[in-house]
Structures are given as structure tokens and as C-alpha cells.
Coordinates of N, CA and C in Angstrom, one line a residue:
M54 N 6.8 -19.2 15.2 CA 8.2 -19.3 15.1 C 8.8 -18.5 13.9
L55 N 8.0 -18.5 12.8 CA 8.5 -17.9 11.7 C 8.8 -16.4 11.9
L56 N 7.8 -15.8 12.7 CA 8.0 -14.3 13.0 C 9.3 -14.1 13.9
V57 N 9.5 -15.0 14.8 CA 10.7 -14.9 15.7 C 11.9 -15.0 14.9
F58 N 12.0 -16.0 14.0 CA 13.3 -16.2 13.2 C 13.4 -15.1 12.2
G59 N 12.3 -14.8 11.5 CA 12.3 -13.8 10.5 C 12.7 -12.4 11.1
T60 N 12.2 -12.1 12.2 CA 12.6 -10.8 12.9 C 14.1 -10.8 13.2
A61 N 14.6 -12.0 13.7 CA 16.0 -12.1 14.1 C 16.9 -12.0 12.9
L62 N 16.5 -12.7 11.8 CA 17.4 -12.9 10.6 C 17.5 -11.6 9.8
T63 N 16.5 -10.7 9.9 CA 16.5 -9.5 9.1 C 17.6 -8.6 9.6
G64 N 18.0 -8.8 10.8 CA 19.1 -8.0 11.4 C 19.0 -6.5 11.1
G65 N 20.0 -5.9 10.6 CA 19.9 -4.4 10.3 C 19.5 -4.1 8.9
A66 N 19.2 -5.1 8.1 CA 19.0 -4.9 6.7 C 17.7 -4.1 6.4
L67 N 16.7 -4.3 7.2 CA 15.4 -3.7 7.0 C 15.1 -2.6 8.0
W68 N 15.8 -2.5 9.0 CA 15.5 -1.7 10.2 C 16.5 -0.5 10.3
R69 N 16.0 0.6 10.8 CA 16.9 1.7 11.2 C 17.6 1.2 12.5
R70 N 18.6 1.9 12.8 CA 19.4 1.7 14.0 C 18.7 2.4 15.2
G71 N 18.9 1.9 16.4 CA 18.3 2.6 17.5 C 17.4 1.7 18.4
R72 N 17.1 2.3 19.5 CA 16.2 1.6 20.5 C 14.9 1.2 20.0
A73 N 14.2 2.2 19.3 CA 12.9 1.9 18.8 C 12.8 0.7 17.9
A74 N 13.8 0.6 17.0 CA 13.9 -0.6 16.1 C 14.1 -1.9 16.9
A75 N 14.9 -1.8 17.9 CA 15.2 -3.0 18.7 C 13.9 -3.4 19.5
V76 N 13.2 -2.4 20.0 CA 12.0 -2.7 20.7 C 10.9 -3.3 19.8
A77 N 10.8 -2.7 18.6 CA 9.9 -3.2 17.6 C 10.2 -4.7 17.3
R78 N 11.4 -5.0 17.0 CA 11.8 -6.4 16.8 C 11.5 -7.3 17.9
L79 N 11.8 -6.8 19.1 CA 11.5 -7.6 20.3 C 10.0 -7.9 20.4
L80 N 9.2 -6.9 20.2 CA 7.7 -7.0 20.3 C 7.2 -8.0 19.2
L81 N 7.7 -7.9 18.0 CA 7.3 -8.8 16.9 C 7.8 -10.3 17.3
A82 N 8.9 -10.4 17.9 CA 9.4 -11.8 18.3 C 8.4 -12.3 19.4
G83 N 8.0 -11.5 20.3 CA 7.0 -11.9 21.3 C 5.7 -12.3 20.7
A84 N 5.3 -11.6 19.6 CA 4.1 -12.0 18.9 C 4.2 -13.4 18.3
G85 N 5.4 -13.6 17.7 CA 5.7 -15.0 17.2 C 5.5 -16.1 18.2
V86 N 6.0 -15.8 19.4 CA 5.8 -16.8 20.5 C 4.3 -16.9 20.8
G87 N 3.6 -15.8 20.7 CA 2.1 -15.8 20.9 C 1.4 -16.7 19.9
F88 N 1.8 -16.6 18.6 CA 1.2 -17.4 17.6 C 1.4 -18.9 17.9
V89 N 2.6 -19.2 18.4 CA 2.9 -20.6 18.8 C 2.0 -21.1 19.9
L90 N 1.9 -20.2 21.0 CA 1.1 -20.6 22.1 C -0.4 -20.8 21.7
A91 N -0.9 -19.8 21.0 CA -2.3 -19.8 20.6 C -2.6 -21.0 19.6
G92 N -1.6 -21.3 18.8 CA -1.8 -22.4 17.8 C -1.7 -23.8 18.5
L93 N -0.9 -23.9 19.5 CA -0.8 -25.2 20.2 C -1.9 -25.5 21.1
A94 N -2.7 -24.4 21.5 CA -3.8 -24.6 22.5 C -5.0 -23.8 22.0
P95 N -5.8 -24.5 21.2 CA -7.1 -23.8 20.8 C -7.9 -23.4 22.1
A96 N -8.7 -22.5 21.9 CA -9.5 -21.9 23.1 C -10.3 -23.0 23.7
D97 N -10.8 -24.0 23.0 CA -11.6 -25.0 23.6 C -10.8 -26.1 24.2
V98 N -9.5 -26.1 24.1 CA -8.6 -27.1 24.7 C -8.0 -26.5 26.0
N99 N -7.3 -25.4 25.8 CA -6.7 -24.7 27.0 C -6.9 -23.2 26.8
E100 N -7.9 -22.8 27.4 CA -8.3 -21.4 27.2 C -7.3 -20.4 27.7
N101 N -6.7 -20.7 28.9 CA -5.7 -19.8 29.5 C -4.4 -19.6 28.6
Q102 N -3.9 -20.7 28.1 CA -2.8 -20.7 27.2 C -3.1 -20.0 25.9
H103 N -4.3 -20.2 25.4 CA -4.7 -19.6 24.1 C -4.9 -18.1 24.4
A104 N -5.4 -17.7 25.5 CA -5.6 -16.3 25.8 C -4.2 -15.6 26.0
L105 N -3.3 -16.2 26.6 CA -1.9 -15.7 26.7 C -1.3 -15.5 25.4
G106 N -1.4 -16.5 24.5 CA -0.9 -16.3 23.2 C -1.6 -15.2 22.4
A107 N -2.9 -15.1 22.5 CA -3.6 -14.0 21.8 C -3.2 -12.7 22.4
L108 N -3.0 -12.6 23.7 CA -2.6 -11.3 24.2 C -1.2 -10.9 23.7
L109 N -0.3 -11.9 23.6 CA 1.0 -11.5 23.0 C 0.9 -11.1 21.6
I110 N 0.0 -11.7 20.8 CA -0.2 -11.3 19.4 C -0.8 -10.0 19.3
M111 N -1.9 -9.8 20.0 CA -2.7 -8.6 19.9 C -2.1 -7.4 20.6
A112 N -1.4 -7.6 21.7 CA -0.9 -6.4 22.4 C 0.5 -6.1 21.9
A113 N 1.4 -7.1 22.2 CA 2.8 -6.9 21.8 C 3.0 -6.8 20.3
G114 N 2.4 -7.7 19.6 CA 2.6 -7.7 18.2 C 2.0 -6.5 17.5
N115 N 0.9 -6.1 17.9 CA 0.3 -4.9 17.2 C 1.0 -3.6 17.5
I116 N 1.4 -3.5 18.8 CA 2.3 -2.3 19.1 C 3.6 -2.4 18.3
G117 N 4.2 -3.6 18.3 CA 5.4 -3.7 17.5 C 5.2 -3.4 16.0
L118 N 4.0 -3.8 15.5 CA 3.7 -3.5 14.1 C 3.6 -2.0 13.8
L119 N 2.9 -1.3 14.7 CA 2.9 0.1 14.6 C 4.2 0.8 14.7
L120 N 5.0 0.4 15.6 CA 6.4 0.9 15.8 C 7.2 0.5 14.6
T121 N 7.0 -0.6 14.0 CA 7.8 -1.0 12.9 C 7.6 -0.1 11.7
G122 N 6.4 0.4 11.6 CA 6.2 1.4 10.5 C 7.0 2.6 10.6
F123 N 7.5 3.0 11.8 CA 8.3 4.1 12.0 C 9.8 3.8 12.0
T124 N 10.1 2.5 12.1 CA 11.5 2.1 12.2 C 12.1 1.4 11.0
L125 N 11.3 1.2 10.0 CA 11.9 0.6 8.8 C 12.8 1.6 8.1
A126 N 13.9 1.2 7.6 CA 14.9 2.1 7.0 C 14.4 2.5 5.6
E127 N 14.6 3.8 5.3 CA 14.2 4.4 4.1 C 14.9 3.7 2.9
H128 N 16.1 3.4 3.0 CA 16.9 2.9 1.9 C 16.5 1.4 1.6
S129 N 15.9 0.7 2.5 CA 15.6 -0.7 2.2 C 14.1 -1.0 2.1
A130 N 13.3 -0.1 2.6 CA 11.9 -0.4 2.6 C 11.2 0.7 1.8
A131 N 10.4 0.3 0.9 CA 9.7 1.3 0.0 C 8.7 2.1 0.9
A132 N 8.4 3.3 0.5 CA 7.4 4.1 1.3 C 6.1 3.4 1.4
P133 N 5.5 2.8 0.4 CA 4.2 2.1 0.6 C 4.3 1.0 1.6
L134 N 5.4 0.3 1.8 CA 5.6 -0.7 2.8 C 5.6 -0.1 4.2
R135 N 6.3 1.1 4.3 CA 6.3 1.8 5.6 C 4.9 2.3 6.0
W136 N 4.3 2.9 5.0 CA 2.9 3.5 5.3 C 1.9 2.3 5.6
G137 N 2.0 1.3 4.8 CA 1.1 0.1 5.0 C 1.3 -0.5 6.3
T138 N 2.6 -0.6 6.7 CA 2.9 -1.2 8.0 C 2.2 -0.4 9.1
S139 N 2.3 0.9 9.1 CA 1.7 1.8 10.1 C 0.2 1.7 10.0
L140 N -0.4 1.6 8.8 CA -1.8 1.5 8.7 C -2.3 0.2 9.3
L141 N -1.6 -0.9 9.0 CA -2.0 -2.2 9.6 C -1.9 -2.2 11.1
G142 N -0.8 -1.5 11.6 CA -0.7 -1.4 13.1 C -1.8 -0.6 13.7
V143 N -2.2 0.5 13.1 CA -3.3 1.3 13.6 C -4.6 0.5 13.6
T144 N -4.8 -0.2 12.4 CA -6.0 -1.1 12.3 C -6.1 -2.2 13.3
A145 N -4.9 -2.8 13.5 CA -4.9 -3.9 14.5 C -5.1 -3.5 15.9
I146 N -4.5 -2.3 16.3 CA -4.6 -1.8 17.6 C -6.1 -1.4 17.9
T147 N -6.7 -0.7 16.9 CA -8.1 -0.3 17.0 C -9.0 -1.6 17.2
A148 N -8.7 -2.6 16.4 CA -9.5 -3.8 16.5 C -9.3 -4.5 17.8
F149 N -8.1 -4.4 18.4 CA -7.8 -5.0 19.7 C -8.6 -4.2 20.8
G150 N -8.6 -2.9 20.7 CA -9.4 -2.1 21.6 C -10.9 -2.4 21.5
L151 N -11.4 -2.6 20.3 CA -12.8 -2.9 20.2 C -13.1 -4.3 20.7
F152 N -12.1 -5.2 20.5 CA -12.3 -6.6 21.0 C -12.3 -6.6 22.5
L153 N -11.4 -5.9 23.2 CA -11.4 -5.8 24.6 C -12.7 -5.2 25.2
S154 N -13.2 -4.2 24.5 CA -14.4 -3.5 25.0 C -15.7 -4.2 24.5
Q155 N -15.6 -5.3 23.9 CA -16.7 -6.2 23.4 C -17.6 -5.4 22.4
H156 N -17.0 -4.6 21.6 CA -17.7 -3.9 20.5 C -17.3 -4.6 19.2
Y157 N -18.1 -5.5 18.7 CA -17.6 -6.3 17.6 C -18.0 -5.7 16.2
L158 N -18.8 -4.6 16.2 CA -19.2 -4.0 15.0 C -19.8 -4.9 14.0
G159 N -20.7 -5.8 14.4 CA -21.4 -6.7 13.6 C -20.6 -8.0 13.3
L160 N -19.4 -8.0 13.7 CA -18.6 -9.3 13.6 C -18.8 -10.0 14.9
S161 N -18.6 -11.3 14.9 CA -18.6 -12.1 16.1 C -17.4 -11.8 16.9
M162 N -17.3 -12.3 18.1 CA -16.1 -12.2 18.9 C -14.9 -12.7 18.2
G163 N -15.1 -13.9 17.6 CA -14.0 -14.5 16.8 C -13.6 -13.7 15.6
G164 N -14.6 -13.1 15.0 CA -14.3 -12.2 13.8 C -13.5 -11.0 14.2
M165 N -13.8 -10.4 15.3 CA -13.0 -9.2 15.7 C -11.6 -9.7 16.2
E166 N -11.5 -10.8 16.8 CA -10.2 -11.4 17.2 C -9.3 -11.6 16.0
R167 N -9.9 -12.0 14.9 CA -9.1 -12.2 13.7 C -8.7 -10.9 13.0
V168 N -9.6 -9.9 13.1 CA -9.2 -8.6 12.6 C -8.1 -8.0 13.4
A169 N -8.0 -8.3 14.7 CA -7.0 -7.8 15.5 C -5.7 -8.6 15.4
A170 N -5.8 -9.9 15.0 CA -4.6 -10.7 15.0 C -4.0 -10.9 13.6
F171 N -4.8 -10.8 12.5 CA -4.3 -11.1 11.2 C -3.5 -10.0 10.5
P172 N -3.5 -8.8 10.9 CA -2.6 -7.8 10.2 C -1.1 -8.2 10.4
L173 N -0.7 -8.8 11.4 CA 0.7 -9.1 11.6 C 1.2 -10.2 10.6
P174 N 0.5 -11.3 10.4 CA 0.9 -12.2 9.4 C 0.8 -11.6 8.0
L175 N -0.2 -10.8 7.8 CA -0.3 -10.1 6.5 C 0.9 -9.2 6.2
W176 N 1.3 -8.5 7.2 CA 2.5 -7.7 7.1 C 3.7 -8.5 6.8
A177 N 3.8 -9.6 7.5 CA 5.0 -10.5 7.3 C 5.0 -11.0 5.9
L178 N 3.9 -11.3 5.3 CA 3.8 -11.7 3.9 C 4.2 -10.6 3.0
A179 N 3.7 -9.4 3.2 CA 4.0 -8.2 2.4 C 5.5 -7.9 2.5
A180 N 6.1 -8.0 3.7 CA 7.5 -7.7 3.9 C 8.4 -8.7 3.2
G181 N 7.9 -10.0 3.2 CA 8.7 -11.0 2.5 C 8.6 -10.9 1.0
V182 N 7.4 -10.6 0.5 CA 7.3 -10.3 -1.0 C 8.2 -9.1 -1.4
H183 N 8.1 -8.1 -0.6 CA 9.0 -6.9 -0.8 C 10.4 -7.3 -0.9
G184 N 10.9 -8.1 0.0 CA 12.3 -8.5 0.0 C 12.6 -9.4 -1.2
L185 N 11.7 -10.3 -1.6 CA 12.0 -11.1 -2.8 C 12.1 -10.2 -4.0
I186 N 11.2 -9.2 -4.1 CA 11.2 -8.4 -5.3 C 12.5 -7.5 -5.3
R187 N 12.9 -7.0 -4.2 CA 14.2 -6.3 -4.1 C 15.3 -7.1 -4.5
R188 N 15.3 -8.4 -4.0 CA 16.5 -9.3 -4.3 C 16.5 -9.6 -5.8
A189 N 15.3 -9.9 -6.4 CA 15.2 -10.2 -7.8 C 15.7 -9.0 -8.6
G190 N 15.4 -7.8 -8.2 CA 15.8 -6.6 -8.9 C 17.3 -6.4 -8.8
R191 N 17.9 -6.7 -7.7 CA 19.4 -6.6 -7.6 C 20.1 -7.7 -8.4
L192 N 19.5 -8.9 -8.5 CA 20.1 -9.9 -9.3 C 20.0 -9.6 -10.8
H193 N 18.9 -9.0 -11.2 CA 18.7 -8.6 -12.5 C 19.7 -7.5 -12.9
E194 N 20.0 -6.6 -12.0 CA 20.9 -5.5 -12.3 C 22.4 -6.0 -12.5
T195 N 22.7 -7.1 -11.8 CA 24.1 -7.6 -11.9 C 24.3 -8.6 -13.0
M196 N 23.2 -9.1 -13.6 CA 23.3 -10.1 -14.7 C 23.8 -9.4 -16.0
P197 N 24.7 -10.0 -16.7 CA 25.1 -9.4 -18.0 C 24.0 -9.4 -19.0
T198 N 23.9 -8.3 -19.7 CA 22.8 -8.2 -20.7 C 23.2 -8.5 -22.1
G199 N 24.5 -8.4 -22.4 CA 25.0 -8.6 -23.7 C 25.3 -10.0 -24.0
P200 N 25.7 -10.4 -25.2 CA 26.1 -11.8 -25.5 C 27.3 -12.2 -24.7
L201 N 27.3 -13.4 -24.3 CA 28.5 -14.0 -23.7 C 29.5 -14.5 -24.7
S202 N 30.7 -14.3 -24.5 CA 31.7 -14.8 -25.4 C 32.1 -16.2 -25.0
R203 N 32.5 -16.9 -26.0 CA 32.9 -18.3 -25.8 C 34.4 -18.4 -25.8
A204 N 34.9 -19.0 -24.8 CA 36.4 -19.1 -24.7 C 36.7 -20.5 -25.3
G205 N 37.7 -20.6 -26.1 CA 37.9 -21.9 -26.6 C 38.7 -22.0 -27.7

């Protein structure tokens, strides 16, 4: 749910305008729903619901993550965040393909599933930290630096 609300609340502050940005946000919101579904139904309790949630995370979320790397606005997102977002998206999509083809590269099935699913929350953390740093910088710029006068 945090991804759904976070994606909705960022509005136009972090994103470029246009269809690609809207699609990216929609895909990320779908991944947020996937995290809820997979979290509410572990694979050993309800495998179908867990698989649906995992599919939303790894398909919609990872495509949305890659697309997000291209739709973050230059004025509000630092270049390392944009490049990192794209790199996480490529990594996650590659891991998802390996997961589907059952090539786990020495990891177990669950290990490759995590490699395919965890770039999205990692990106959400990085984007949140980036936003906090930007906000703190803006607050610091508006604070008076000289001595305050006392009225009285």
C-alpha cells in the first residue's frame, strides 16, 4: 500500500508530464497491490494469490521501475537517482526472466525471486531518502543565517 499511496502522492513533483510517466506510476501502483497480495498470502498458505501478487510485483513493477528511470524529471531527481532507477529496473527484469526460465544462477528459486522483487522497495527507499535530503536542503536555504534581532 505504501507504493500505491507514495506513487499517488508524489503527483507531478518527481515525474515528467506525459503518458509514459502516467503509465510508470500506474505500473508502480499495481506493484504495490502485488506486495499486499503476496504478503497476505504466503506461498504455503495460498499459492495462487501469492503467485498473482508476485506477478504484479515482478512484471508490472519491474517494467514500471525501468520506465520510471526515463520519466523522472531532471529538475527534481538527481542524475544518479535516474540512472540508478534504470539500472535497478534492468536488473529486476533480467532476474524476472531468469526466474521464469528457471535459471537461478546458483541461487535457489526463492533467492532469484527476491532478486527480481526487491529492487522496487530498494528504489522506493532511495527515492524517499532523496526527497528528504532535497527537502532538508530547501529548508536550510530558507533559514536565516545571521543573528536574530529581539523586538522589545
